């Protein structure tokens, strides 16, 4: 399952907000620009509801906020990097979140959605990949790293 | 309205006959439903309709009109004799053997002896006419041996019985009517010659002629049966075979009448010979005849009811009817008990078989019609009245007695199938009332453990108030197995799919199963419609196992003995 199928160069960015809600809103807007999202606010509500159930930060400075919602037409993702790190994202290892991948899906692509979440999680488990993302200077570089890197154990 | 109908039925042309037959079958079947609602059994219902329309009621069906059915009645009795003879197969006899024969003879002869004695003595006491008294005694005694196979099987089916009593009873009722026909043949021949005999002239001559009549009937039936079996064996066409059989029965009935031989015995031997010489090939023919028997019985019941003229019944005859009922019941009870003892039958058979033999229906009615016609100068009408009245009683009493017998024997509810069980249950009865549930925040790891611990293929996800959010099914969980290391990323909420169908606890189980079949669904949540809370889970495999176990349990222990 190539990440390139769900990511485009327009949906990678550097984030500017300095708190969790802010960066999530930024990423939701990026996703909404793609045409895969019917209703940006609906998506945002689903994302926040999911964060309320359990934080999507998985440690090592990575968070993968995700949600399924009727506001979404098809499976889609966006990547954002925040060099300084977000402090108020509840993380298992207290490390501030620097890399965020937002994945949104409609209700009909459940299995692809789950597989994509696994794929991204495995990709970002790699220290080298994380380092490259944080060191990248342009969105184009971010995109390259995301689609060219081989997920661990694939 | 009545008058045009009355004049139509009085029409001397054949149309009256056809109209009556048509209306009787159609109207009778419709009216029966209505009477059934009043819990009046089928046979009794038709007799009551006959009484209502006949001489004791509206008078639409006159004596003249019923007399015009004479040829039909004789032929119909031939068909019934043929069917009953066809039930006596060597295979069957070998299977049930001596034991059954002993029981049939003792309960049949028990009823015969007690009824013949009681009815005969009473009739003599009131009329001082020994020939007619002996005649009516013998004929009533013979008819008393008959039972009611259809009625009996209906009750057994309704009660879902299974066991040694049921098995014995099913085999027994098939033979009872045969014995009754045999006894009737003998009784009627003897009675005919007795009543015709003048005072002191040779009793032995009369008996010899009676034996001739019976033996002649048997020889005629056997010959016709042998010839028929040759054609049936050779013909591959079952329609042709059935046509031949219809002709053979008519011919045999006609010949017995022409030669003064016993009609019923002739027809019975015909059926018996055919079924044993061509057991397989004759099967479709007997099936066709059995289908024809139902409308014949309907007409029998109606006609006998219509013939009943309550105003002309001598009052002492009611005493005979009561004696018949008592004698018959006592004879069956005693005879069945003694017979079962002699044959070494199982205790439930010994104790309760007699109770199950009170049924009286079409064969008894048919024989009474035959007697009514043959002894119209003498005691014929007495037989018709006593049998009609006692059949009415037996139709009501017998089902209750059979129910009591099989219940006491503990055989009720054992012949239960999965379908029976399904129709009697609701979702609440079989659901898992405490299913494992997940909360939206249950981590993937815990979800996987839940799947590993239970056999269910999906689990309900509920919120803090217990309301259903959706299901996590194995399909979604399997997708995570390919994906690898999710860590804390996935929770039950991410795996949620809407429940395709939500069941309610009071929903009939059959409906729930239909939903499962249609949607190929294995696991469905049960939600209380008022509170909206998940109260259970219905799982196809667990359901099947529970149903099978319950069917087995009920087959072994019956209903109610948990």
XYZ file of C-alpha atoms in Angstrom:
716
model
C 0.000 0.000 0.000
C 1.999 2.995 -1.237
C 1.587 6.107 0.844
C 1.724 8.110 -2.392
C -1.783 6.931 -3.215
C -3.146 8.992 -0.354
C -0.671 11.833 -0.057
C 0.052 14.652 -2.481
C 2.783 17.379 -2.471
C 0.073 19.938 -1.649
C -0.749 18.169 1.614
C 2.642 18.408 3.317
C 3.519 21.500 5.312
C 5.305 23.055 8.244
C 2.955 23.877 11.074
C 2.884 27.220 12.780
C 0.387 26.949 15.668
C 1.904 26.203 19.061
C -0.786 24.056 20.639
C -2.537 20.805 19.828
C -5.932 22.218 18.755
C -4.190 24.731 16.543
C -2.034 22.282 14.605
C -4.947 19.874 14.257
C -7.035 22.716 12.768
C -4.182 23.557 10.356
C -3.934 19.948 9.184
C -7.713 19.635 8.853
C -7.715 22.684 6.616
C -4.930 21.198 4.507
C -6.932 18.000 4.119
C -10.067 19.981 3.309
C -8.249 21.666 0.429
C -7.904 18.330 -1.321
C -11.498 17.789 -2.370
C -11.542 14.489 -0.506
C -13.233 16.242 2.394
C -16.824 17.330 2.106
C -17.017 19.324 5.322
C -13.915 20.625 7.102
C -15.693 21.374 10.392
C -17.288 17.952 10.438
C -13.839 16.398 9.984
C -12.426 18.600 12.747
C -15.154 17.505 15.153
C -14.466 13.831 14.369
C -10.720 14.358 14.909
C -11.250 16.067 18.262
C -13.755 13.443 19.369
C -11.188 10.755 18.600
C -8.480 12.620 20.551
C -10.854 12.799 23.504
C -11.192 9.010 23.564
C -7.432 8.460 23.499
C -4.530 10.619 22.398
C -3.094 9.591 19.030
C 0.487 10.472 19.970
C 2.539 7.284 19.830
C 5.817 8.530 21.306
C 9.158 9.595 19.847
C 7.617 12.912 18.836
C 5.047 11.355 16.486
C 1.238 11.719 16.446
C -1.162 10.228 13.936
C -4.508 11.972 14.498
C -7.168 10.091 12.596
C -10.924 9.774 12.238
C -13.657 8.260 10.189
C -16.441 10.609 9.321
C -19.264 11.114 6.892
C -17.650 14.496 6.248
C -14.916 12.662 4.318
C -15.369 11.373 0.771
C -12.372 9.093 0.511
C -9.286 7.971 2.375
C -6.735 10.778 2.457
C -3.762 11.972 4.498
C -1.753 15.095 5.278
C 1.689 15.513 6.875
C 2.825 18.397 9.033
C 6.146 19.053 10.805
C 6.559 21.332 13.803
C 10.255 21.804 14.542
C 9.799 23.203 18.043
C 7.318 20.582 19.096
C 3.821 20.762 20.577
C 3.896 20.523 24.322
C 0.197 19.956 25.111
C -0.227 16.762 23.069
C -0.592 13.941 25.625
C 2.221 11.561 24.773
C 3.290 8.274 26.331
C 6.966 9.366 26.649
C 6.531 13.078 27.440
C 8.441 13.949 24.279
C 6.856 16.932 22.455
C 5.177 16.042 19.180
C 7.080 17.229 16.111
C 5.729 15.028 13.326
C 1.987 14.863 12.703
C 0.232 12.695 10.093
C -3.505 13.231 9.823
C -5.494 10.426 8.223
C -9.187 10.785 7.435
C -11.571 8.304 5.931
C -15.220 7.830 5.108
C -17.065 4.909 6.636
C -16.720 2.679 3.615
C -12.955 2.228 3.468
C -12.485 0.793 6.905
C -9.920 -1.830 6.007
C -7.749 0.380 3.799
C -7.907 3.014 6.531
C -6.677 0.609 9.181
C -3.918 -0.679 6.946
C -2.782 2.839 6.088
C -2.636 3.727 9.790
C -0.423 0.690 10.356
C 1.759 1.577 7.414
C 2.371 5.118 8.615
C 3.016 3.934 12.162
C 5.644 1.487 10.940
C 7.266 4.097 8.724
C 7.631 6.562 11.579
C 8.938 3.947 13.965
C 12.256 4.432 12.189
C 14.537 6.915 13.859
C 16.236 7.773 10.519
C 12.975 8.686 8.836
C 11.910 10.848 11.752
C 15.267 12.617 11.734
C 15.091 13.309 8.006
C 11.607 14.786 8.370
C 12.634 17.065 11.180
C 15.759 18.166 9.296
C 13.944 18.810 6.000
C 13.683 22.430 4.930
C 11.012 22.432 2.232
C 7.608 20.755 1.859
C 8.929 19.059 -1.305
C 11.602 17.337 0.788
C 8.996 16.245 3.316
C 6.965 14.713 0.517
C 9.982 12.907 -0.924
C 10.870 11.411 2.446
C 7.298 10.256 3.085
C 6.787 8.488 -0.262
C 10.310 7.177 -0.877
C 11.108 5.656 2.499
C 10.436 1.957 2.939
C 8.379 1.133 5.994
C 10.117 -1.129 8.444
C 9.666 -4.826 7.900
C 7.588 -4.430 4.725
C -83.548 -18.917 0.015
C -84.344 -22.275 1.659
C -87.223 -23.096 -0.639
C -85.424 -22.906 -3.974
C -82.605 -24.970 -2.460
C -85.033 -27.486 -1.057
C -86.696 -27.892 -4.435
C -83.309 -28.196 -6.129
C -82.299 -30.995 -3.794
C -85.663 -32.651 -4.427
C -85.067 -32.592 -8.183
C -85.234 -36.141 -9.502
C -82.490 -35.499 -12.037
C -78.840 -36.353 -11.292
C -78.122 -32.669 -10.728
C -79.443 -32.895 -7.173
C -76.801 -35.491 -6.355
C -73.998 -33.458 -7.864
C -75.146 -30.235 -6.248
C -75.302 -31.874 -2.856
C -71.898 -33.504 -3.232
C -70.363 -30.222 -4.376
C -71.981 -28.080 -1.728
C -71.287 -30.640 0.962
C -67.581 -30.777 0.196
C -67.120 -27.046 -0.298
C -69.532 -25.787 2.334
C -68.553 -28.523 4.754
C -64.901 -27.647 4.498
C -65.613 -23.960 5.023
C -68.070 -24.511 7.872
C -65.582 -26.886 9.452
C -63.112 -24.064 9.959
C -65.763 -22.150 11.763
C -66.660 -25.128 13.950
C -62.999 -25.783 14.538
C -62.773 -22.452 16.238
C -65.305 -23.791 18.725
C -62.898 -26.713 19.212
C -65.259 -29.225 17.618
C -63.252 -31.990 15.914
C -63.478 -32.528 12.190
C -65.635 -35.664 12.052
C -68.070 -34.402 14.642
C -68.265 -31.077 12.801
C -69.355 -32.748 9.567
C -71.932 -34.891 11.384
C -73.368 -31.776 13.048
C -73.576 -30.006 9.695
C -75.337 -33.083 8.306
C -77.813 -33.117 11.183
C -78.462 -29.406 10.648
C -79.190 -29.840 6.934
C -80.903 -33.209 7.165
C -84.053 -34.819 8.452
C -83.629 -33.624 12.017
C -82.822 -30.066 10.934
C -83.753 -28.007 7.905
C -84.803 -31.051 5.933
C -82.959 -30.043 2.759
C -81.288 -33.413 2.500
C -84.130 -35.873 2.467
C -84.041 -39.608 2.984
C -84.727 -40.110 -0.735
C -81.743 -38.016 -1.674
C -79.324 -39.842 0.635
C -80.652 -43.142 -0.679
C -79.565 -42.072 -4.139
C -76.009 -42.108 -2.860
C -76.262 -45.876 -2.302
C -73.951 -46.817 -5.155
C -71.446 -44.167 -4.084
C -71.499 -45.417 -0.509
C -70.866 -48.996 -1.548
C -68.022 -48.044 -3.832
C -66.552 -45.706 -1.240
C -66.582 -48.522 1.314
C -64.856 -50.697 -1.257
C -62.133 -48.056 -1.543
C -61.766 -47.823 2.233
C -61.536 -51.591 2.530
C -58.937 -51.562 -0.241
C -56.845 -48.912 1.537
C -57.029 -50.687 4.889
C -56.050 -53.975 3.251
C -53.152 -52.152 1.648
C -51.919 -51.210 5.109
C -51.400 -54.844 6.060
C -47.971 -55.503 4.631
C -45.814 -58.487 5.348
C -42.875 -56.189 6.032
C -44.907 -54.302 8.565
C -46.093 -57.491 10.247
C -42.578 -58.828 10.425
C -41.364 -55.606 11.978
C -44.001 -55.297 14.672
C -44.675 -58.985 14.875
C -46.476 -61.093 17.366
C -46.643 -58.529 20.131
C -48.762 -56.191 18.085
C -51.048 -58.962 16.878
C -51.723 -60.057 20.451
C -52.549 -56.509 21.523
C -54.765 -55.794 18.503
C -56.712 -59.007 18.992
C -57.196 -58.535 22.704
C -58.236 -54.880 22.635
C -60.347 -55.336 19.479
C -62.022 -58.482 20.726
C -62.351 -56.953 24.187
C -64.412 -54.116 22.739
C -66.278 -56.523 20.472
C -67.275 -58.899 23.254
C -68.284 -56.277 25.804
C -70.224 -54.163 23.318
C -71.888 -57.129 21.646
C -72.885 -58.505 25.031
C -74.108 -55.249 26.563
C -75.823 -53.868 23.458
C -77.314 -57.225 22.507
C -78.730 -57.867 25.970
C -80.144 -54.364 26.259
C -81.738 -54.563 22.824
C -83.278 -57.927 23.704
C -84.500 -56.565 27.010
C -86.332 -53.728 25.299
C -87.564 -55.429 22.107
C -87.826 -59.115 23.009
C -86.725 -59.750 19.399
C -83.733 -62.043 19.799
C -82.676 -62.151 16.140
C -82.475 -58.386 15.757
C -81.005 -57.984 19.235
C -78.250 -60.474 18.472
C -77.736 -58.849 15.085
C -77.394 -55.332 16.423
C -75.129 -56.603 19.201
C -72.779 -58.379 16.813
C -72.634 -55.540 14.314
C -72.106 -52.844 16.957
C -69.475 -55.008 18.613
C -67.617 -55.384 15.333
C -67.709 -51.650 14.648
C -66.524 -50.980 18.217
C -63.190 -52.598 17.343
C -62.386 -49.809 14.871
C -60.403 -46.766 15.942
C -59.572 -43.510 14.190
C -56.067 -43.529 12.666
C -56.221 -39.984 11.275
C -57.552 -38.484 14.505
C -54.980 -40.385 16.559
C -52.063 -39.363 14.363
C -53.273 -35.751 14.439
C -53.174 -35.677 18.221
C -49.783 -37.399 18.391
C -48.426 -34.914 15.905
C -49.917 -31.962 17.733
C -48.396 -33.153 21.013
C -45.037 -33.946 19.376
C -44.950 -37.306 21.058
C -42.175 -39.842 20.832
C -41.591 -43.102 22.613
C -42.665 -46.694 22.943
C -46.351 -45.862 23.473
C -46.400 -43.630 20.400
C -44.690 -46.242 18.238
C -47.052 -48.972 19.377
C -50.088 -46.757 18.935
C -49.168 -45.704 15.403
C -48.750 -49.330 14.327
C -51.837 -50.425 16.203
C -54.376 -48.012 14.738
C -53.474 -49.221 11.256
C -54.524 -52.744 12.201
C -57.548 -51.921 14.324
C -59.667 -50.953 11.368
C -58.653 -54.110 9.544
C -59.819 -56.176 12.487
C -63.060 -54.190 12.590
C -63.698 -54.881 8.915
C -63.012 -58.560 9.432
C -65.309 -58.737 12.449
C -67.945 -56.713 10.657
C -67.890 -59.085 7.705
C -68.471 -62.023 9.986
C -70.986 -60.283 12.204
C -73.019 -58.959 9.297
C -73.151 -62.332 7.533
C -74.246 -64.100 10.669
C -76.760 -61.373 11.486
C -78.177 -61.397 7.956
C -78.862 -65.084 8.024
C -80.134 -65.008 11.571
C -82.686 -62.310 10.854
C -83.810 -63.997 7.669
C -84.013 -67.374 9.348
C -87.425 -68.487 10.431
C -87.555 -69.463 14.014
C -86.245 -72.960 14.614
C -84.927 -73.812 11.122
C -81.327 -74.812 10.858
C -78.963 -72.460 12.690
C -76.045 -74.385 11.222
C -77.293 -73.811 7.701
C -77.351 -70.083 8.391
C -73.845 -70.152 9.782
C -72.586 -72.211 6.874
C -73.990 -69.681 4.441
C -72.335 -66.881 6.422
C -68.993 -68.641 6.158
C -69.532 -69.102 2.437
C -70.228 -65.396 2.054
C -67.014 -64.469 3.859
C -64.829 -67.088 2.207
C -66.281 -66.149 -1.161
C -65.401 -62.502 -0.543
C -61.839 -63.448 0.373
C -61.426 -65.682 -2.672
C -62.857 -63.031 -4.972
C -60.656 -60.306 -3.464
C -57.545 -62.462 -3.616
C -58.172 -63.420 -7.245
C -58.834 -59.822 -8.268
C -55.777 -58.701 -6.283
C -53.564 -61.267 -7.973
C -54.778 -60.236 -11.460
C -54.350 -56.572 -10.574
C -50.813 -57.154 -9.272
C -49.875 -58.713 -12.626
C -50.946 -55.586 -14.488
C -49.434 -53.224 -11.933
C -46.119 -55.096 -11.946
C -45.964 -54.998 -15.717
C -47.009 -51.386 -16.176
C -44.437 -48.658 -15.734
C -47.112 -46.020 -15.928
C -48.462 -45.278 -12.451
C -51.547 -43.539 -13.871
C -52.418 -46.654 -15.767
C -51.940 -48.758 -12.657
C -54.189 -46.458 -10.632
C -56.864 -46.551 -13.310
C -56.716 -50.332 -13.252
C -57.023 -50.322 -9.479
C -60.041 -48.003 -9.552
C -61.663 -50.370 -12.029
C -60.707 -53.445 -10.038
C -62.268 -52.079 -6.858
C -65.491 -51.174 -8.692
C -65.592 -54.580 -10.339
C -64.918 -56.423 -7.092
C -67.621 -54.430 -5.282
C -70.077 -55.116 -8.109
C -69.284 -58.834 -8.158
C -69.622 -59.240 -4.389
C -73.048 -57.611 -4.624
C -74.015 -59.803 -7.573
C -72.853 -63.024 -5.925
C -74.010 -62.099 -2.433
C -70.467 -62.137 -1.020
C -68.973 -59.903 1.636
C -68.101 -56.559 0.072
C -65.709 -55.161 2.663
C -63.790 -58.371 3.087
C -63.514 -58.685 -0.680
C -62.149 -55.151 -1.048
C -59.791 -55.592 1.892
C -58.381 -58.837 0.534
C -57.952 -57.116 -2.818
C -55.826 -54.395 -1.249
C -53.917 -56.841 0.949
C -53.103 -59.135 -1.967
C -52.000 -56.281 -4.189
C -49.733 -54.656 -1.632
C -47.991 -57.909 -0.779
C -47.575 -59.139 -4.351
C -46.431 -55.792 -5.747
C -45.264 -53.803 -2.719
C -43.266 -51.163 -4.556
C -45.208 -50.763 -7.758
C -48.532 -50.416 -5.983
C -47.275 -47.627 -3.721
C -48.386 -44.670 -5.919
C -51.792 -46.299 -6.363
C -52.378 -46.489 -2.633
C -51.199 -42.904 -2.221
C -53.752 -41.798 -4.833
C -56.491 -43.751 -3.054
C -55.577 -42.268 0.309
C -55.963 -38.800 -1.147
C -59.414 -39.748 -2.377
C -60.392 -41.044 1.060
C -60.668 -37.614 2.686
C -63.608 -36.300 0.590
C -65.255 -39.704 0.882
C -65.192 -39.451 4.652
C -66.565 -35.916 4.507
C -69.564 -37.130 2.524
C -69.997 -40.129 4.828
C -70.158 -37.942 7.885
C -72.541 -35.486 6.263
C -74.850 -38.141 4.906
C -75.001 -40.057 8.136
C -75.802 -36.843 9.996
C -78.478 -35.959 7.464
C -80.034 -39.431 7.727
C -80.374 -39.108 11.451
C -84.028 -38.686 12.346
C -83.971 -37.870 16.002
C -87.789 -37.789 16.212
C -88.045 -41.434 15.199
C -85.454 -42.751 17.582
C -86.908 -45.112 20.188
C -85.828 -43.793 23.543
C -84.352 -47.130 24.715
C -81.776 -46.796 21.964
C -80.045 -44.073 23.964
C -79.470 -46.701 26.634
C -77.862 -48.914 23.988
C -75.669 -46.016 22.884
C -74.497 -45.495 26.453
C -73.912 -49.226 26.855
C -71.915 -49.123 23.620
C -69.735 -46.305 24.896
C -69.129 -47.909 28.255
C -68.617 -51.394 26.863
C -66.280 -50.148 24.167
C -64.175 -48.062 26.529
C -63.982 -50.861 29.084
C -63.191 -53.421 26.399
C -60.420 -51.305 24.913
C -58.917 -50.447 28.301
C -59.078 -53.982 29.613
C -58.138 -55.647 26.334
C -55.175 -53.325 25.761
C -53.927 -53.890 29.292
C -54.279 -57.679 29.154
C -52.922 -57.867 25.611
C -49.895 -55.769 26.537
C -49.337 -58.013 29.561
C -49.531 -61.193 27.496
C -47.309 -59.750 24.811
C -44.800 -58.553 27.389
C -45.023 -54.930 26.238
C -43.301 -52.059 28.062
C -45.036 -50.553 31.129
C -46.183 -47.306 29.425
C -47.945 -49.391 26.767
C -49.576 -51.582 29.392
C -50.763 -48.641 31.422
C -51.817 -46.063 28.902
C -52.484 -47.717 25.540
C -56.177 -48.332 26.281
C -56.743 -44.629 26.916
C -55.485 -43.855 23.438
C -57.951 -46.133 21.632
C -61.257 -44.327 22.135
C -61.199 -42.688 18.723
C -64.011 -43.472 16.320
C -64.408 -41.955 12.890
C -64.848 -42.667 9.194
C -64.527 -46.438 9.161
C -67.111 -46.848 11.901
C -69.440 -44.398 10.161
C -68.932 -46.150 6.828
C -69.692 -49.545 8.334
C -72.801 -48.169 10.007
C -74.005 -46.845 6.658
C -73.405 -50.281 5.187
C -75.325 -51.894 8.030
C -78.087 -49.317 7.714
C -78.614 -50.217 4.088
C -78.250 -53.974 4.498
C -80.498 -54.253 7.522
C -82.926 -51.485 6.598
C -85.833 -53.829 7.363
C -84.484 -54.682 10.788
C -81.953 -53.128 13.096
C -80.043 -51.100 10.475
C -81.291 -47.744 11.704
C -80.389 -48.591 15.260
C -76.781 -49.138 14.218
C -76.675 -45.862 12.312
C -78.044 -43.936 15.244
C -75.844 -45.530 17.887
C -72.695 -45.133 15.799
C -73.510 -41.537 14.823
C -74.215 -40.528 18.405
C -71.220 -42.341 19.847
C -68.911 -41.000 17.135
C -69.944 -37.486 18.163
C -68.975 -38.303 21.722
C -65.796 -40.158 20.769
C -64.632 -37.287 18.577
C -64.642 -35.032 21.615
C -63.476 -37.523 24.229
C -60.833 -39.423 22.279
C -58.393 -36.542 21.632
C -58.510 -35.584 25.308
C -57.975 -39.211 26.349
C -55.040 -39.625 23.967
C -53.488 -36.403 25.259
C -53.850 -37.672 28.809
C -52.369 -41.069 27.918
C -49.288 -39.760 26.141
C -48.785 -37.138 28.819
C -48.877 -39.720 31.597
C -46.497 -41.871 29.578
C -44.158 -38.878 29.438
C -43.986 -38.863 25.657
C -45.281 -35.349 25.018
C -42.951 -32.845 23.382
C -40.217 -35.346 22.626
C -40.648 -35.391 18.902
C -39.512 -31.837 18.642
C -37.536 -30.513 15.712
C -35.275 -27.528 15.461
C -38.009 -25.689 13.530
C -40.572 -26.313 16.272
C -38.187 -24.940 18.806
C -37.358 -21.874 16.736
C -41.011 -20.935 16.331
C -41.589 -21.187 20.061
C -38.648 -19.055 21.147
C -37.816 -15.375 21.285
C -34.421 -13.752 20.936
C -34.312 -13.228 24.706
C -34.496 -16.994 25.304
C -31.304 -17.858 23.469
C -29.144 -14.724 23.387
C -25.980 -14.332 25.414
C -27.380 -11.999 28.040
C -23.970 -10.962 29.346
C -21.849 -10.623 26.233
C -18.361 -9.184 26.376
C -18.584 -5.565 25.289
C -15.923 -3.064 24.327
C -15.729 0.594 25.127
C -14.609 3.077 22.440
C -11.280 3.538 24.218
C -10.452 -0.164 24.519
C -6.952 -0.446 22.989
C -6.342 -2.780 20.051
C -4.331 -5.154 22.206
C -7.274 -5.647 24.538
C -9.637 -6.020 21.571
C -7.428 -8.816 20.227
C -7.430 -10.517 23.617
C -11.225 -10.349 23.667
C -11.384 -12.036 20.277
C -8.951 -14.685 21.444
C -10.973 -15.439 24.556
C -14.417 -15.746 22.931
C -15.689 -17.504 19.872
C -17.785 -14.540 18.733
C -16.883 -12.923 15.451
C -17.952 -9.463 16.505
C -18.480 -7.522 19.688
C -20.717 -4.604 20.530
C -19.047 -1.338 21.425
C -21.015 0.595 24.031
C -20.677 4.021 25.575
C -20.667 4.748 29.296
C -24.477 4.483 29.480
C -24.456 1.065 27.785
C -25.875 2.348 24.499
C -24.762 0.694 21.283
C -22.188 2.637 19.244
C -21.467 -0.080 16.710
C -19.707 -3.379 16.313
C -16.089 -4.400 16.057
C -15.987 -7.423 13.823
C -13.214 -9.804 12.971
C -12.990 -8.400 9.434
C -11.602 -5.113 10.731
C -9.422 -6.756 13.333
C -7.896 -8.980 10.677
C -6.836 -5.869 8.727
C -4.739 -4.850 11.729
C -2.864 -8.154 11.681
C -1.310 -7.284 8.315
C -0.473 -3.750 9.419
C 2.014 -4.612 12.130
C 2.952 -2.480 15.107
C 0.181 -0.074 16.003
C 1.304 0.465 19.561
C -1.293 2.630 21.241
C -2.553 4.080 17.998
C -5.729 2.024 17.540
C -8.665 1.765 19.896
C -12.055 0.060 19.492
C -13.481 3.336 18.227
C -11.230 3.150 15.137
C -12.461 -0.349 14.302
C -16.119 0.452 14.712
C -18.661 -0.368 12.031
C -22.373 0.347 12.338
C -24.426 -2.708 13.374
C -26.106 -3.976 10.174
C -29.221 -4.986 12.098
C -30.176 -4.508 15.697
C -32.340 -7.189 17.326
C -34.817 -6.697 20.118
C -35.169 -9.142 23.004
C -38.862 -9.827 22.343
C -38.379 -10.415 18.628
C -39.383 -13.937 17.507
C -36.262 -16.031 17.059
C -37.396 -17.064 13.586
C -37.297 -13.411 12.500
C -33.798 -12.944 13.904
C -32.597 -16.086 12.108
C -34.118 -14.827 8.864
C -32.135 -11.586 9.255
C -28.949 -13.539 9.877
C -29.496 -15.766 6.841
C -30.359 -12.920 4.498
C -27.390 -10.802 5.434
C -24.924 -13.660 6.021
C -24.488 -12.231 9.491
C -23.011 -14.318 12.244
C -23.331 -12.043 15.208
C -25.998 -9.480 15.999
C -26.447 -7.173 18.992
C -29.687 -7.217 20.978
C -30.835 -3.813 22.185
C -33.667 -2.946 24.524
C -35.933 -0.737 22.383
C -36.971 1.465 25.297
C -33.708 2.074 27.091
C -31.521 1.763 24.017
C -29.055 -0.349 25.948
C -27.272 -3.434 24.727
C -28.812 -6.358 26.582
C -27.391 -9.289 24.658
C -25.704 -10.810 21.671
C -26.999 -13.461 19.292
C -24.313 -15.589 17.683
C -25.084 -18.104 14.952
C -22.774 -20.896 16.134
C -23.710 -20.578 19.777
C -27.371 -20.426 18.763
C -27.109 -23.609 16.699
C -25.408 -25.436 19.506
C -28.000 -24.276 22.038
C -30.861 -25.320 19.759
C -29.362 -28.739 19.087
C -28.764 -29.355 22.754
C -32.316 -28.315 23.600
C -33.788 -30.559 20.878
C -31.806 -33.515 22.217
C -32.782 -32.727 25.777
C -36.484 -32.540 24.948
C -36.338 -35.724 22.880
C -34.911 -37.493 25.900
C -36.910 -36.028 28.693
C -39.977 -34.478 27.099
C -41.388 -31.092 27.857
C -41.383 -29.696 31.332
C -39.063 -32.277 32.927
C -36.033 -30.141 33.184
